[in-house]
Amino acid sequence: GAVVSQHPSRVICKSGTSVKIECRSLDFQATTMFWYRQFPKQSLMLMATSNEGSKATYEQGVEKDKFLINHASLTLSTLTVTSAHPEDSSFYICSARGALYEQYFGPGTRLTVT
Amino acid sequence: QKEVEQDPGPLSVPEGAIVSLNCTYSNSAFQYFMWYRQYSRKGPELLMYTYSSGNKEDGRFTAQVDKSSKYISLFIRDSQPSDSATYLCAMSGSGNTPLVFGKGTRLSVIA
């Protein structure tokens, strides 16, 4: 099956710093990738849809200046959490859309802001 | 009414049992249906993908879609302790719309 990787798998940063998370489709090209956030024992919350070569589409309530998304190639999308605060601590998961519109998810990145 | 309804469980079954998981939905435009398995602190893993109505089988897993009833199911045969996870249904109306997820059903298979 298709493989999506994320890096790093976990990161701890200090309040006020920025953190970049990478999402890569390893064996297929993805024109569309998605970024989700998940709190413990809750379902996935879509943050934004990322299309290669264009600006991301953010869901209502998600600050685009705080969560910067770049989808510069068909295999890479990045999420940068700027000026991180403790409330940004969460599990961030990306997914990539396959040729049949199915989605393959990465393993997730656990962000802890101290 | 939520777009996708899924019983959160928890569901506990003995090893070897047949497990039935299901979701109902309200949007008749949905035509892409997926089931994911998610272990704790991991990303969801795509188990089954179905376009429109019908059945699909893959090993111990069978997915069914009944669009007339707006009801989808996932059956797991000969369940194993390693099947213990949260199972998420997901669906979308077109290739360009994001997936809508159920809240997930927590399954425990007891050895």
Tab-separated table of C-alpha atoms in Angstrom:
chain	number	residue	atom	x	y	z
A	1	GLY	CA	0.000	0.000	0.000
A	2	ALA	CA	0.914	3.650	-0.283
A	3	VAL	CA	3.230	5.033	2.379
A	4	VAL	CA	3.194	8.474	3.946
A	5	SER	CA	5.943	9.530	6.316
A	6	GLN	CA	6.101	12.359	8.840
A	7	HIS	CA	9.079	13.954	10.472
A	8	PRO	CA	9.704	14.401	13.304
A	9	SER	CA	7.624	11.812	15.133
A	10	ARG	CA	7.753	13.858	18.303
A	11	VAL	CA	9.097	17.262	19.182
A	12	ILE	CA	9.346	19.331	22.330
A	13	CYS	CA	9.807	23.066	21.950
A	14	LYS	CA	9.721	26.143	24.103
A	15	SER	CA	6.864	28.598	24.053
A	16	GLY	CA	7.372	31.280	21.422
A	17	THR	CA	9.481	29.199	19.052
A	18	SER	CA	8.432	27.766	15.673
A	19	VAL	CA	8.285	24.127	14.691
A	20	LYS	CA	8.193	22.619	11.209
A	21	ILE	CA	6.612	19.237	10.482
A	22	GLU	CA	7.225	17.465	7.176
A	23	CYS	CA	4.829	15.127	5.409
A	24	ARG	CA	6.038	13.025	2.483
A	25	SER	CA	4.308	10.593	0.156
A	26	LEU	CA	7.042	8.018	-0.408
A	27	ASP	CA	5.808	5.929	-3.324
A	28	PHE	CA	3.179	8.036	-5.025
A	29	GLN	CA	2.558	11.619	-6.027
A	30	ALA	CA	-0.080	13.568	-4.164
A	31	THR	CA	-1.501	16.769	-5.543
A	32	THR	CA	-3.582	17.116	-2.408
A	33	MET	CA	-2.522	16.616	1.196
A	34	PHE	CA	-4.398	17.287	4.393
A	35	TRP	CA	-3.372	18.318	7.886
A	36	TYR	CA	-5.285	17.153	10.939
A	37	ARG	CA	-5.074	17.671	14.636
A	38	GLN	CA	-6.179	15.071	17.151
A	39	PHE	CA	-6.755	15.429	20.869
A	40	PRO	CA	-6.690	12.395	23.180
A	41	LYS	CA	-9.627	10.039	22.646
A	42	GLN	CA	-11.142	12.315	20.050
A	43	SER	CA	-11.563	12.014	16.327
A	44	LEU	CA	-9.511	13.802	13.720
A	45	MET	CA	-10.061	17.512	13.226
A	46	LEU	CA	-9.248	18.795	9.755
A	47	MET	CA	-7.087	21.912	9.860
A	48	ALA	CA	-6.363	22.581	6.213
A	49	THR	CA	-6.244	21.191	2.701
A	50	SER	CA	-2.962	21.620	0.897
A	51	ASN	CA	-2.769	21.616	-2.897
A	52	GLU	CA	0.541	21.432	-4.692
A	53	GLY	CA	1.592	24.786	-6.068
A	54	SER	CA	-1.230	26.803	-4.538
A	55	LYS	CA	-2.274	28.276	-1.228
A	56	ALA	CA	-3.741	26.018	1.397
A	57	THR	CA	-7.419	26.135	2.274
A	58	TYR	CA	-7.936	26.457	6.013
A	59	GLU	CA	-10.943	25.259	7.978
A	60	GLN	CA	-12.970	27.753	9.935
A	61	GLY	CA	-11.306	28.700	13.187
A	62	VAL	CA	-7.793	27.695	12.123
A	63	GLU	CA	-5.374	30.627	12.063
A	64	LYS	CA	-3.515	30.580	8.775
A	65	ASP	CA	-0.794	32.908	10.068
A	66	LYS	CA	-0.109	30.573	12.947
A	67	PHE	CA	-0.220	27.303	11.034
A	68	LEU	CA	1.746	27.901	7.846
A	69	ILE	CA	1.354	25.241	5.191
A	70	ASN	CA	3.531	24.823	2.132
A	71	HIS	CA	3.059	22.177	-0.556
A	72	ALA	CA	6.006	22.846	-2.823
A	73	SER	CA	6.181	19.479	-4.565
A	74	LEU	CA	3.996	16.480	-5.371
A	75	THR	CA	5.553	14.504	-2.522
A	76	LEU	CA	6.114	17.050	0.237
A	77	SER	CA	3.922	19.279	2.366
A	78	THR	CA	5.084	21.106	5.476
A	79	LEU	CA	3.236	22.528	8.458
A	80	THR	CA	4.963	25.203	10.491
A	81	VAL	CA	3.526	26.079	13.873
A	82	THR	CA	4.685	29.634	14.492
A	83	SER	CA	5.126	31.208	17.925
A	84	ALA	CA	3.985	27.998	19.564
A	85	HIS	CA	2.101	28.082	22.843
A	86	PRO	CA	1.267	25.263	25.270
A	87	GLU	CA	-2.284	25.097	23.885
A	88	ASP	CA	-0.789	24.103	20.521
A	89	SER	CA	0.436	20.872	22.090
A	90	SER	CA	-1.319	18.098	20.229
A	91	PHE	CA	-0.975	15.176	17.834
A	92	TYR	CA	-0.658	16.413	14.260
A	93	ILE	CA	-1.329	14.006	11.408
A	94	CYS	CA	-1.050	14.522	7.678
A	95	SER	CA	-2.632	12.533	4.887
A	96	ALA	CA	-2.135	12.334	1.151
A	97	ARG	CA	-4.829	11.684	-1.409
A	98	GLY	CA	-4.361	8.745	-3.727
A	99	ALA	CA	-5.417	8.321	-7.344
A	100	LEU	CA	-8.856	6.930	-6.384
A	101	TYR	CA	-9.483	9.724	-3.856
A	102	GLU	CA	-8.633	7.482	-0.925
A	103	GLN	CA	-6.438	8.987	1.780
A	104	TYR	CA	-3.290	7.581	3.309
A	105	PHE	CA	-2.207	8.895	6.659
A	106	GLY	CA	1.201	9.512	8.120
A	107	PRO	CA	2.211	8.156	11.532
A	108	GLY	CA	1.657	11.512	13.233
A	109	THR	CA	3.791	14.026	15.090
A	110	ARG	CA	3.380	14.631	18.781
A	111	LEU	CA	4.108	18.249	19.613
A	112	THR	CA	4.696	19.363	23.185
A	113	VAL	CA	5.164	23.060	23.885
A	114	THR	CA	6.671	23.872	27.275
B	1	GLN	CA	-28.205	15.384	12.997
B	2	LYS	CA	-24.510	14.760	12.487
B	3	GLU	CA	-23.357	13.910	8.996
B	4	VAL	CA	-21.796	10.631	10.128
B	5	GLU	CA	-22.859	8.665	13.186
B	6	GLN	CA	-20.713	5.933	14.688
B	7	ASP	CA	-21.181	4.179	18.018
B	8	PRO	CA	-18.059	4.936	20.070
B	9	GLY	CA	-18.252	1.690	22.027
B	10	PRO	CA	-16.201	0.406	23.695
B	11	LEU	CA	-16.844	-2.970	22.122
B	12	SER	CA	-15.282	-6.005	23.764
B	13	VAL	CA	-15.301	-9.436	22.111
B	14	PRO	CA	-13.518	-12.761	22.671
B	15	GLU	CA	-10.764	-13.841	20.336
B	16	GLY	CA	-12.126	-15.575	17.243
B	17	ALA	CA	-15.448	-13.715	17.263
B	18	ILE	CA	-16.936	-11.963	14.269
B	19	VAL	CA	-16.978	-8.232	14.804
B	20	SER	CA	-19.515	-5.950	13.171
B	21	LEU	CA	-18.861	-2.213	13.043
B	22	ASN	CA	-21.124	0.260	11.335
B	23	CYS	CA	-21.815	3.878	10.509
B	24	THR	CA	-24.852	5.729	9.316
B	25	TYR	CA	-24.799	8.957	7.384
B	26	SER	CA	-27.214	11.612	6.240
B	27	ASN	CA	-25.609	13.074	3.109
B	28	SER	CA	-26.856	11.188	0.060
B	29	ALA	CA	-24.028	12.700	-1.995
B	30	PHE	CA	-21.402	10.549	-0.272
B	31	GLN	CA	-19.961	7.979	-2.657
B	32	TYR	CA	-16.429	7.277	-1.425
B	33	PHE	CA	-16.323	5.171	1.731
B	34	MET	CA	-13.340	4.147	3.814
B	35	TRP	CA	-12.556	2.284	7.005
B	36	TYR	CA	-9.451	3.053	9.020
B	37	ARG	CA	-7.826	1.358	11.983
B	38	GLN	CA	-5.984	3.533	14.456
B	39	TYR	CA	-3.781	2.262	17.234
B	40	SER	CA	-3.082	4.517	20.181
B	41	ARG	CA	-0.661	7.338	19.346
B	42	LYS	CA	-0.434	6.304	15.690
B	43	GLY	CA	-1.861	7.627	12.444
B	44	PRO	CA	-4.932	5.892	10.945
B	45	GLU	CA	-4.267	2.968	8.622
B	46	LEU	CA	-6.510	2.499	5.584
B	47	LEU	CA	-8.200	-0.904	5.796
B	48	MET	CA	-10.919	-0.819	3.180
B	49	TYR	CA	-11.976	1.506	0.408
B	50	THR	CA	-15.272	1.269	-1.458
B	51	TYR	CA	-16.706	3.410	-4.180
B	52	SER	CA	-20.513	3.607	-4.263
B	53	SER	CA	-22.574	0.615	-3.108
B	54	GLY	CA	-21.563	-2.993	-2.768
B	55	ASN	CA	-19.337	-5.369	-0.871
B	56	LYS	CA	-15.592	-5.701	-0.775
B	57	GLU	CA	-13.549	-8.403	0.885
B	58	ASP	CA	-9.878	-8.416	1.836
B	59	GLY	CA	-8.646	-11.263	3.980
B	60	ARG	CA	-10.538	-11.247	7.274
B	61	PHE	CA	-12.186	-7.906	6.499
B	62	THR	CA	-15.408	-7.279	4.588
B	63	ALA	CA	-16.822	-3.823	3.899
B	64	GLN	CA	-20.426	-3.281	2.882
B	65	VAL	CA	-22.077	-0.119	1.618
B	66	ASP	CA	-25.844	0.267	1.374
B	67	LYS	CA	-26.477	3.683	-0.115
B	68	SER	CA	-30.252	3.240	-0.096
B	69	SER	CA	-30.142	2.947	3.700
B	70	LYS	CA	-27.146	5.279	4.118
B	71	TYR	CA	-25.428	2.566	6.116
B	72	ILE	CA	-21.935	1.120	5.919
B	73	SER	CA	-20.438	-1.826	7.761
B	74	LEU	CA	-17.092	-3.430	8.429
B	75	PHE	CA	-16.940	-7.090	9.427
B	76	ILE	CA	-13.866	-8.664	10.966
B	77	ARG	CA	-13.746	-12.448	10.953
B	78	ASP	CA	-11.667	-14.546	13.354
B	79	SER	CA	-10.815	-11.465	15.388
B	80	GLN	CA	-7.398	-11.344	17.021
B	81	PRO	CA	-6.052	-9.399	20.024
B	82	SER	CA	-3.966	-7.426	17.525
B	83	ASP	CA	-7.238	-6.099	16.067
B	84	SER	CA	-7.770	-4.138	19.297
B	85	ALA	CA	-7.819	-0.521	18.132
B	86	THR	CA	-10.147	2.311	17.241
B	87	TYR	CA	-11.954	1.909	13.935
B	88	LEU	CA	-12.960	5.003	12.024
B	89	CYS	CA	-15.373	5.207	9.138
B	90	ALA	CA	-14.862	8.045	6.671
B	91	MET	CA	-16.616	9.198	3.543
B	92	SER	CA	-16.767	11.971	0.986
B	93	GLY	CA	-19.011	13.115	-1.797
B	94	SER	CA	-16.478	13.858	-4.461
B	95	GLY	CA	-12.795	13.525	-5.000
B	96	ASN	CA	-12.218	17.153	-4.141
B	97	THR	CA	-14.012	17.302	-0.812
B	98	PRO	CA	-12.379	16.394	2.504
B	99	LEU	CA	-13.329	13.207	4.266
B	100	VAL	CA	-16.006	13.309	6.936
B	101	PHE	CA	-15.150	10.978	9.802
B	102	GLY	CA	-17.183	9.106	12.330
B	103	LYS	CA	-16.042	9.480	15.914
B	104	GLY	CA	-14.538	5.991	15.929
B	105	THR	CA	-15.399	2.741	17.715
B	106	ARG	CA	-12.967	1.366	20.274
B	107	LEU	CA	-12.620	-2.381	19.922
B	108	SER	CA	-10.985	-4.765	22.382
B	109	VAL	CA	-10.421	-8.390	21.427
B	110	ILE	CA	-9.802	-10.463	24.522
B	111	ALA	CA	-7.519	-13.503	24.318
